[in-house]
mmCIF file of C-alpha atoms in Angstrom:
data_model
loop_
_atom_site.group_PDB
_atom_site.id
_atom_site.type_symbol
_atom_site.label_atom_id
_atom_site.label_comp_id
_atom_site.label_asym_id
_atom_site.label_seq_id
_atom_site.Cartn_x
_atom_site.Cartn_y
_atom_site.Cartn_z
ATOM 1 C CA MET A 417 -86.070 -79.383 -79.158
ATOM 2 C CA PRO A 418 -88.476 -80.534 -81.874
ATOM 3 C CA ALA A 419 -86.908 -81.263 -85.212
ATOM 4 C CA GLY A 420 -89.068 -78.689 -86.999
ATOM 5 C CA ASN A 421 -87.849 -75.844 -84.756
ATOM 6 C CA SER A 422 -84.286 -76.932 -85.289
ATOM 7 C CA SER A 423 -84.661 -76.735 -89.093
ATOM 8 C CA GLU A 424 -86.337 -73.331 -88.931
ATOM 9 C CA SER A 425 -83.618 -72.000 -86.647
ATOM 10 C CA ALA A 426 -80.907 -73.258 -88.980
ATOM 11 C CA SER A 427 -82.564 -71.718 -92.058
ATOM 12 C CA ASN A 428 -82.727 -68.288 -90.369
ATOM 13 C CA SER A 429 -79.100 -68.311 -89.262
ATOM 14 C CA PRO A 430 -76.689 -65.990 -91.121
ATOM 15 C CA THR A 431 -74.473 -67.666 -93.689
ATOM 16 C CA VAL A 432 -70.890 -67.967 -92.509
ATOM 17 C CA SER A 433 -68.031 -68.606 -94.926
ATOM 18 C CA PRO A 434 -66.303 -71.866 -94.041
ATOM 19 C CA VAL A 435 -62.857 -71.627 -92.486
ATOM 20 C CA PRO A 436 -60.328 -73.347 -94.741
ATOM 21 C CA GLN A 437 -59.298 -76.785 -93.474
ATOM 22 C CA PHE A 438 -55.566 -77.322 -93.174
ATOM 23 C CA SER A 439 -53.690 -80.561 -92.810
ATOM 24 C CA PRO A 440 -53.456 -81.692 -89.144
ATOM 25 C CA ARG A 441 -49.822 -82.642 -89.658
ATOM 26 C CA GLY A 442 -47.361 -79.914 -88.754
ATOM 27 C CA ALA A 443 -49.082 -77.703 -86.177
ATOM 28 C CA ILE A 444 -46.692 -74.777 -86.727
ATOM 29 C CA GLY A 445 -47.195 -74.975 -90.472
ATOM 30 C CA ALA A 446 -50.974 -75.071 -90.034
ATOM 31 C CA VAL A 447 -50.931 -72.016 -87.766
ATOM 32 C CA SER A 448 -48.700 -70.162 -90.225
ATOM 33 C CA ARG A 449 -51.061 -70.945 -93.087
ATOM 34 C CA SER A 450 -54.029 -69.819 -91.006
ATOM 35 C CA ILE A 451 -52.310 -66.504 -90.277
ATOM 36 C CA GLU A 452 -51.520 -66.040 -93.974
ATOM 37 C CA TYR A 453 -55.162 -66.741 -94.826
ATOM 38 C CA LEU A 454 -56.369 -64.143 -92.320
ATOM 39 C CA LYS A 455 -53.851 -61.605 -93.624
ATOM 40 C CA ALA A 456 -55.123 -62.192 -97.147
ATOM 41 C CA GLN A 457 -58.633 -61.160 -96.103
ATOM 42 C CA SER A 458 -57.715 -58.010 -94.195
ATOM 43 C CA VAL A 459 -56.208 -54.598 -94.893
ATOM 44 C CA VAL A 460 -52.649 -54.066 -93.698
ATOM 45 C CA GLU A 461 -50.274 -51.108 -93.836
ATOM 46 C CA LEU A 462 -47.091 -51.561 -95.846
ATOM 47 C CA ASP A 463 -44.022 -49.505 -96.606
ATOM 48 C CA PRO A 464 -44.561 -48.405 -100.248
ATOM 49 C CA ASP A 465 -40.832 -48.935 -100.883
ATOM 50 C CA LEU A 466 -41.376 -52.670 -100.339
ATOM 51 C CA ILE A 467 -43.899 -52.865 -103.188
ATOM 52 C CA ASP A 468 -42.639 -53.523 -106.723
ATOM 53 C CA GLU A 469 -44.298 -53.021 -110.093
ATOM 54 C CA PRO A 470 -45.779 -56.051 -111.886
ATOM 55 C CA ALA A 471 -43.976 -57.459 -114.903
ATOM 56 C CA ILE A 472 -46.605 -55.900 -117.210
ATOM 57 C CA THR A 473 -48.277 -52.630 -116.328
ATOM 58 C CA ASP A 474 -51.676 -51.592 -117.630
ATOM 59 C CA ARG A 475 -51.222 -47.819 -117.628
ATOM 60 C CA LEU A 476 -49.167 -45.265 -119.487
ATOM 61 C CA GLU A 477 -47.631 -42.432 -117.518
ATOM 62 C CA GLU A 478 -50.080 -39.580 -117.037
ATOM 63 C CA ALA A 479 -49.466 -35.845 -117.050
ATOM 64 C CA THR A 480 -47.622 -34.585 -113.966
ATOM 65 C CA GLY A 481 -50.326 -32.036 -113.196
ATOM 66 C CA ARG A 482 -53.083 -34.625 -113.046
ATOM 67 C CA PHE A 483 -51.075 -36.877 -110.746
ATOM 68 C CA ASP A 484 -50.098 -34.005 -108.449
ATOM 69 C CA GLU A 485 -53.779 -33.119 -108.062
ATOM 70 C CA PHE A 486 -54.601 -36.732 -107.197
ATOM 71 C CA ALA A 487 -51.673 -36.922 -104.743
ATOM 72 C CA ALA A 488 -52.840 -33.726 -103.019
ATOM 73 C CA GLN A 489 -56.270 -35.293 -102.461
ATOM 74 C CA ILE A 490 -54.675 -38.404 -100.944
ATOM 75 C CA LYS A 491 -52.521 -36.252 -98.666
ATOM 76 C CA GLU A 492 -55.479 -34.193 -97.481
ATOM 77 C CA HIS A 493 -58.122 -36.883 -97.109
ATOM 78 C CA GLY A 494 -56.061 -40.039 -96.744
ATOM 79 C CA GLN A 495 -56.169 -43.255 -98.778
ATOM 80 C CA GLN A 496 -59.796 -44.381 -98.873
ATOM 81 C CA VAL A 497 -59.442 -47.466 -101.091
ATOM 82 C CA PRO A 498 -56.738 -50.083 -100.425
ATOM 83 C CA ILE A 499 -54.516 -51.417 -103.163
ATOM 84 C CA LEU A 500 -54.092 -55.113 -103.973
ATOM 85 C CA VAL A 501 -50.670 -56.764 -103.718
ATOM 86 C CA ARG A 502 -49.260 -60.255 -103.611
ATOM 87 C CA PRO A 503 -46.148 -61.554 -101.867
ATOM 88 C CA HIS A 504 -43.324 -61.137 -104.367
ATOM 89 C CA PRO A 505 -42.898 -64.425 -106.229
ATOM 90 C CA THR A 506 -39.105 -64.380 -106.092
ATOM 91 C CA ILE A 507 -37.969 -61.894 -103.410
ATOM 92 C CA GLU A 508 -38.627 -62.665 -99.750
ATOM 93 C CA GLY A 509 -40.121 -59.812 -97.730
ATOM 94 C CA ARG A 510 -41.261 -57.782 -100.746
ATOM 95 C CA TYR A 511 -44.586 -57.432 -102.524
ATOM 96 C CA GLN A 512 -45.784 -56.993 -106.081
ATOM 97 C CA ILE A 513 -48.703 -54.755 -106.941
ATOM 98 C CA ALA A 514 -51.763 -56.019 -108.807
ATOM 99 C CA TYR A 515 -53.625 -52.715 -108.944
ATOM 100 C CA GLY A 516 -53.419 -49.323 -107.283
ATOM 101 C CA ARG A 517 -50.125 -48.024 -108.724
ATOM 102 C CA ARG A 518 -51.247 -44.378 -108.624
ATOM 103 C CA ARG A 519 -52.446 -44.740 -105.039
ATOM 104 C CA ARG A 520 -49.121 -46.263 -103.986
ATOM 105 C CA ARG A 521 -47.194 -43.402 -105.625
ATOM 106 C CA ALA A 522 -49.450 -40.796 -104.056
ATOM 107 C CA VAL A 523 -49.203 -42.315 -100.583
ATOM 108 C CA LYS A 524 -45.422 -42.590 -100.923
ATOM 109 C CA GLN A 525 -45.254 -38.939 -101.957
ATOM 110 C CA ALA A 526 -47.259 -38.048 -98.853
ATOM 111 C CA GLY A 527 -44.738 -39.936 -96.692
ATOM 112 C CA ARG A 528 -47.248 -42.471 -95.377
ATOM 113 C CA PHE A 529 -47.673 -46.212 -95.275
ATOM 114 C CA VAL A 530 -49.984 -47.637 -97.929
ATOM 115 C CA ARG A 531 -53.152 -49.547 -97.033
ATOM 116 C CA ALA A 532 -53.169 -52.824 -98.924
ATOM 117 C CA ILE A 533 -54.867 -56.182 -99.222
ATOM 118 C CA VAL A 534 -52.288 -58.960 -99.507
ATOM 119 C CA LYS A 535 -53.332 -62.037 -101.463
ATOM 120 C CA PRO A 536 -51.264 -64.938 -102.785
ATOM 121 C CA LEU A 537 -51.953 -64.625 -106.531
ATOM 122 C CA THR A 538 -50.625 -66.591 -109.464
ATOM 123 C CA ASP A 539 -49.471 -64.659 -112.528
ATOM 124 C CA GLU A 540 -52.796 -65.413 -114.232
ATOM 125 C CA GLU A 541 -54.807 -64.310 -111.193
ATOM 126 C CA LEU A 542 -52.834 -61.071 -111.006
ATOM 127 C CA VAL A 543 -53.642 -60.310 -114.659
ATOM 128 C CA LEU A 544 -57.330 -61.008 -114.064
ATOM 129 C CA ALA A 545 -57.337 -58.809 -110.961
ATOM 130 C CA GLN A 546 -55.768 -55.940 -112.920
ATOM 131 C CA GLY A 547 -58.279 -56.289 -115.726
ATOM 132 C CA GLN A 548 -61.342 -56.608 -113.521
ATOM 133 C CA GLU A 549 -60.374 -53.570 -111.460
ATOM 134 C CA ASN A 550 -59.921 -51.428 -114.543
ATOM 135 C CA SER A 551 -63.076 -52.747 -116.197
ATOM 136 C CA ALA A 552 -65.007 -51.752 -113.082
ATOM 137 C CA ARG A 553 -63.599 -48.212 -113.246
ATOM 138 C CA ALA A 554 -63.788 -48.108 -117.068
ATOM 139 C CA ASP A 555 -61.097 -45.420 -117.173
ATOM 140 C CA LEU A 556 -58.339 -47.058 -119.201
ATOM 141 C CA SER A 557 -58.026 -45.401 -122.594
ATOM 142 C CA PHE A 558 -58.216 -47.394 -125.819
ATOM 143 C CA ILE A 559 -54.472 -47.352 -126.426
ATOM 144 C CA GLU A 560 -53.686 -48.376 -122.836
ATOM 145 C CA ARG A 561 -55.960 -51.404 -123.255
ATOM 146 C CA ALA A 562 -54.393 -52.140 -126.644
ATOM 147 C CA LEU A 563 -50.819 -51.928 -125.375
ATOM 148 C CA TYR A 564 -51.632 -53.992 -122.293
ATOM 149 C CA ALA A 565 -53.269 -56.713 -124.417
ATOM 150 C CA ALA A 566 -50.320 -56.846 -126.821
ATOM 151 C CA GLN A 567 -47.799 -57.062 -123.963
ATOM 152 C CA LEU A 568 -49.734 -59.865 -122.304
ATOM 153 C CA GLU A 569 -49.844 -61.873 -125.518
ATOM 154 C CA ALA A 570 -46.146 -61.258 -126.207
ATOM 155 C CA THR A 571 -45.376 -62.557 -122.711
ATOM 156 C CA GLY A 572 -47.202 -65.792 -123.458
ATOM 157 C CA TYR A 573 -50.620 -65.384 -121.860
ATOM 158 C CA SER A 574 -53.488 -67.039 -123.714
ATOM 159 C CA ARG A 575 -56.054 -64.984 -125.580
ATOM 160 C CA ASP A 576 -58.800 -66.542 -123.442
ATOM 161 C CA LEU A 577 -57.178 -65.119 -120.312
ATOM 162 C CA ILE A 578 -56.632 -61.708 -121.937
ATOM 163 C CA MET A 579 -60.261 -61.587 -123.096
ATOM 164 C CA ALA A 580 -61.400 -62.328 -119.559
ATOM 165 C CA ALA A 581 -59.088 -59.690 -118.091
ATOM 166 C CA LEU A 582 -60.209 -56.963 -120.493
ATOM 167 C CA ALA A 583 -63.837 -58.089 -120.852
ATOM 168 C CA VAL A 584 -63.696 -58.176 -124.668
ATOM 169 C CA ASP A 585 -64.619 -60.742 -127.308
ATOM 170 C CA LYS A 586 -62.275 -62.258 -129.907
ATOM 171 C CA THR A 587 -62.903 -59.523 -132.470
ATOM 172 C CA GLY A 588 -62.380 -56.736 -129.950
ATOM 173 C CA LEU A 589 -59.154 -58.279 -128.704
ATOM 174 C CA SER A 590 -57.823 -58.740 -132.246
ATOM 175 C CA ARG A 591 -58.449 -55.053 -132.956
ATOM 176 C CA LEU A 592 -56.707 -53.984 -129.768
ATOM 177 C CA ILE A 593 -53.627 -56.079 -130.443
ATOM 178 C CA ALA A 594 -53.448 -55.112 -134.134
ATOM 179 C CA VAL A 595 -53.247 -51.410 -133.312
ATOM 180 C CA ALA A 596 -50.600 -51.821 -130.612
ATOM 181 C CA VAL A 597 -48.474 -54.107 -132.779
ATOM 182 C CA HIS A 598 -48.473 -51.744 -135.770
ATOM 183 C CA ILE A 599 -47.544 -48.587 -133.848
ATOM 184 C CA PRO A 600 -43.987 -48.484 -132.428
ATOM 185 C CA GLY A 601 -44.038 -48.634 -128.627
ATOM 186 C CA ASP A 602 -41.872 -45.551 -128.188
ATOM 187 C CA ILE A 603 -44.364 -43.492 -130.212
ATOM 188 C CA ILE A 604 -47.292 -44.782 -128.139
ATOM 189 C CA ARG A 605 -45.527 -43.893 -124.889
ATOM 190 C CA ALA A 606 -44.476 -40.480 -126.170
ATOM 191 C CA ILE A 607 -48.082 -39.697 -127.089
ATOM 192 C CA GLY A 608 -49.440 -41.075 -123.817
ATOM 193 C CA PRO A 609 -52.896 -42.420 -122.917
ATOM 194 C CA ALA A 610 -54.874 -39.917 -125.041
ATOM 195 C CA PRO A 611 -58.099 -40.600 -123.106
ATOM 196 C CA LYS A 612 -60.355 -38.813 -125.627
ATOM 197 C CA THR A 613 -58.942 -40.600 -128.659
ATOM 198 C CA GLY A 614 -60.819 -43.716 -129.710
ATOM 199 C CA ARG A 615 -60.197 -46.849 -131.718
ATOM 200 C CA ASP A 616 -60.895 -45.437 -135.197
ATOM 201 C CA ARG A 617 -58.290 -42.670 -135.013
ATOM 202 C CA TRP A 618 -55.648 -44.949 -133.470
ATOM 203 C CA THR A 619 -56.355 -47.488 -136.244
ATOM 204 C CA GLU A 620 -55.933 -44.792 -138.876
ATOM 205 C CA LEU A 621 -52.667 -43.674 -137.260
ATOM 206 C CA ALA A 622 -51.404 -47.265 -137.385
ATOM 207 C CA SER A 623 -52.174 -47.299 -141.111
ATOM 208 C CA ARG A 624 -50.391 -43.983 -141.681
ATOM 209 C CA LEU A 625 -47.287 -45.149 -139.840
ATOM 210 C CA GLU A 626 -46.869 -48.061 -142.252
ATOM 211 C CA ARG A 627 -45.763 -45.659 -144.991
ATOM 212 C CA LYS A 628 -42.019 -45.262 -145.393
ATOM 213 C CA GLY A 629 -40.610 -42.465 -143.262
ATOM 214 C CA SER A 630 -43.864 -41.833 -141.360
ATOM 215 C CA ALA A 631 -42.530 -43.192 -138.058
ATOM 216 C CA ASP A 632 -39.540 -40.836 -138.284
ATOM 217 C CA THR A 633 -41.925 -37.970 -138.999
ATOM 218 C CA ALA A 634 -43.934 -38.887 -135.896
ATOM 219 C CA ARG A 635 -40.847 -39.033 -133.691
ATOM 220 C CA ALA A 636 -39.632 -35.691 -134.983
ATOM 221 C CA MET A 637 -42.980 -34.106 -134.210
ATOM 222 C CA LEU A 638 -43.053 -35.562 -130.697
ATOM 223 C CA SER A 639 -39.600 -34.133 -129.965
ATOM 224 C CA ALA A 640 -40.376 -30.679 -131.396
ATOM 225 C CA ASP A 641 -40.319 -27.651 -129.100
ATOM 226 C CA GLY A 642 -43.450 -27.342 -127.002
ATOM 227 C CA VAL A 643 -45.059 -30.619 -128.068
ATOM 228 C CA THR A 644 -44.008 -32.551 -124.959
ATOM 229 C CA ASP A 645 -45.786 -29.926 -122.832
ATOM 230 C CA LEU A 646 -49.120 -30.494 -124.594
ATOM 231 C CA ALA A 647 -51.896 -32.693 -123.244
ATOM 232 C CA SER A 648 -51.746 -36.291 -124.430
ATOM 233 C CA ASP A 649 -54.712 -35.945 -126.815
ATOM 234 C CA ASP A 650 -53.140 -32.822 -128.337
ATOM 235 C CA ARG A 651 -49.886 -34.716 -128.902
ATOM 236 C CA PHE A 652 -51.871 -37.367 -130.727
ATOM 237 C CA VAL A 653 -53.423 -34.722 -132.998
ATOM 238 C CA LYS A 654 -49.972 -33.315 -133.814
ATOM 239 C CA VAL A 655 -48.698 -36.758 -134.845
ATOM 240 C CA PHE A 656 -51.930 -37.615 -136.662
ATOM 241 C CA ASP A 657 -51.762 -34.446 -138.768
ATOM 242 C CA ALA A 658 -48.014 -34.730 -139.401
ATOM 243 C CA THR A 659 -48.380 -38.251 -140.818
ATOM 244 C CA ALA A 660 -51.368 -37.469 -143.048
ATOM 245 C CA PRO A 661 -50.848 -38.554 -146.664
ATOM 246 C CA LYS A 662 -49.755 -35.756 -148.917
ATOM 247 C CA LYS A 663 -52.469 -34.635 -151.279
ATOM 248 C CA ALA A 664 -51.452 -34.947 -154.905
ATOM 249 C CA GLY A 665 -51.445 -31.622 -156.679
ATOM 250 C CA ALA A 666 -53.873 -31.094 -159.540
ATOM 251 C CA PRO A 667 -52.265 -32.163 -162.828
ATOM 252 C CA ARG A 668 -51.221 -29.320 -165.077
ATOM 253 C CA ALA A 669 -52.769 -29.085 -168.527
ATOM 254 C CA LYS A 670 -50.444 -29.467 -171.530
ATOM 255 C CA VAL A 671 -50.900 -27.278 -174.568
ATOM 256 C CA TRP A 672 -51.471 -29.084 -177.892
ATOM 257 C CA LYS A 673 -50.185 -27.267 -180.960
ATOM 258 C CA ALA A 674 -51.304 -27.901 -184.541
ATOM 259 C CA GLU A 675 -48.744 -28.148 -187.347
ATOM 260 C CA ASP A 676 -49.446 -24.536 -188.249
ATOM 261 C CA GLY A 677 -48.560 -23.494 -184.703
ATOM 262 C CA THR A 678 -52.133 -22.871 -183.530
ATOM 263 C CA ARG A 679 -52.597 -23.585 -179.832
ATOM 264 C CA ALA A 680 -55.871 -25.325 -180.521
ATOM 265 C CA ALA A 681 -56.352 -27.272 -177.268
ATOM 266 C CA ARG A 682 -55.101 -28.159 -173.815
ATOM 267 C CA ILE A 683 -54.953 -31.691 -172.472
ATOM 268 C CA LYS A 684 -55.129 -32.660 -168.773
ATOM 269 C CA GLU A 685 -54.853 -36.250 -167.602
ATOM 270 C CA ASP A 686 -55.001 -38.075 -164.270
ATOM 271 C CA ASP A 687 -55.534 -41.683 -163.202
ATOM 272 C CA ARG A 688 -59.239 -41.579 -164.022
ATOM 273 C CA THR A 689 -59.863 -39.089 -166.830
ATOM 274 C CA LEU A 690 -58.354 -37.331 -169.827
ATOM 275 C CA THR A 691 -59.763 -33.857 -170.435
ATOM 276 C CA LEU A 692 -59.487 -32.082 -173.799
ATOM 277 C CA MET A 693 -60.160 -28.342 -173.637
ATOM 278 C CA ILE A 694 -60.604 -26.587 -176.974
ATOM 279 C CA ASN A 695 -59.297 -23.035 -177.311
ATOM 280 C CA LYS A 696 -62.369 -21.469 -178.910
ATOM 281 C CA LYS A 697 -60.569 -18.195 -179.449
ATOM 282 C CA ALA A 698 -57.673 -19.753 -181.377
ATOM 283 C CA ALA A 699 -59.756 -22.400 -183.184
ATOM 284 C CA PRO A 700 -63.427 -21.357 -182.911
ATOM 285 C CA GLU A 701 -64.889 -24.138 -185.104
ATOM 286 C CA PHE A 702 -62.556 -26.978 -184.047
ATOM 287 C CA GLY A 703 -64.664 -28.037 -181.096
ATOM 288 C CA ASP A 704 -67.866 -28.327 -183.144
ATOM 289 C CA TYR A 705 -65.986 -30.350 -185.744
ATOM 290 C CA LEU A 706 -64.665 -32.796 -183.135
ATOM 291 C CA VAL A 707 -68.080 -33.321 -181.620
ATOM 292 C CA ALA A 708 -69.598 -34.010 -185.041
ATOM 293 C CA GLU A 709 -66.815 -36.404 -186.004
ATOM 294 C CA LEU A 710 -66.628 -38.154 -182.633
ATOM 295 C CA PRO A 711 -68.670 -41.226 -183.740
ATOM 296 C CA GLU A 712 -66.386 -41.814 -186.726
ATOM 297 C CA ILE A 713 -63.265 -41.175 -184.650
ATOM 298 C CA TYR A 714 -64.408 -43.771 -182.073
ATOM 299 C CA ALA A 715 -65.293 -46.280 -184.826
ATOM 300 C CA ALA A 716 -61.845 -45.821 -186.340
ATOM 301 C CA PHE A 717 -60.335 -46.402 -182.892
ATOM 302 C CA LYS A 718 -62.219 -49.694 -182.498
ATOM 303 C CA ARG A 719 -61.110 -50.834 -185.990
ATOM 304 C CA HIS A 720 -57.527 -50.035 -185.014
ATOM 305 C CA GLN A 721 -57.850 -52.125 -181.827
ATOM 306 C CA GLY A 722 -59.131 -55.086 -183.841
ATOM 307 C CA ARG A 723 -56.089 -55.303 -186.077
#
């Protein structure tokens, strides 16, 4: 065959991914590794009871009603999208989930085996897989992302890895972690994911909770009758309102009496102003006198300061 035809034929051939090359030594070991490679690229069915949670989860528990609706869909239509798991790093014969926790729960509730892709992942690869899956769906709430980022950093993962997993820059990551660190974890979990509540309101709540006694106020509100039955965003509003700073009452005016007993004026003072209100009924000409003498009164004040 002419060389030109051979080149054209090769260029039109479909691209085929190369099969991984294993060491020729140890035929049984090579076959085993080949099987593991093939398993890693295909969907298998696993007993959901053999699949454990990862060390750090990226979701807060959702309302029972929402999950039951999702589980009913899985039961009726089956599991359409497989989950991703890895062989458990320390327990033989078990697996650890990277993403798809809700799907695993729903399939288990339906009494079925779960469809899964099994891949040998390092801890860092598992974190990246979690983050990339959730970034693609874009359905993690702000506080779930914040809590996940803070937990990853506390566990020792680098900020570069966390930024890659959550698809955020340095500033965005710092804001996420700051909020999660300044709000007690039990309060975050009691409120829940609050999907409609954004960064600004969570940041303000973190600021409010720094005041003495505010965290106790939040916990008391979250344990009050009926609050646990509210939607997550409504629980947030309850806590947000309960921890609002108390508005200072308007200062009361003090009555100033002259030596003859005349209630000639009232004085009201706050951090910014001092207000003198002349009682024109009790001392009708006193106000005009003060206004006329104000330049001399101020000059006398300045002379007094200069002593």
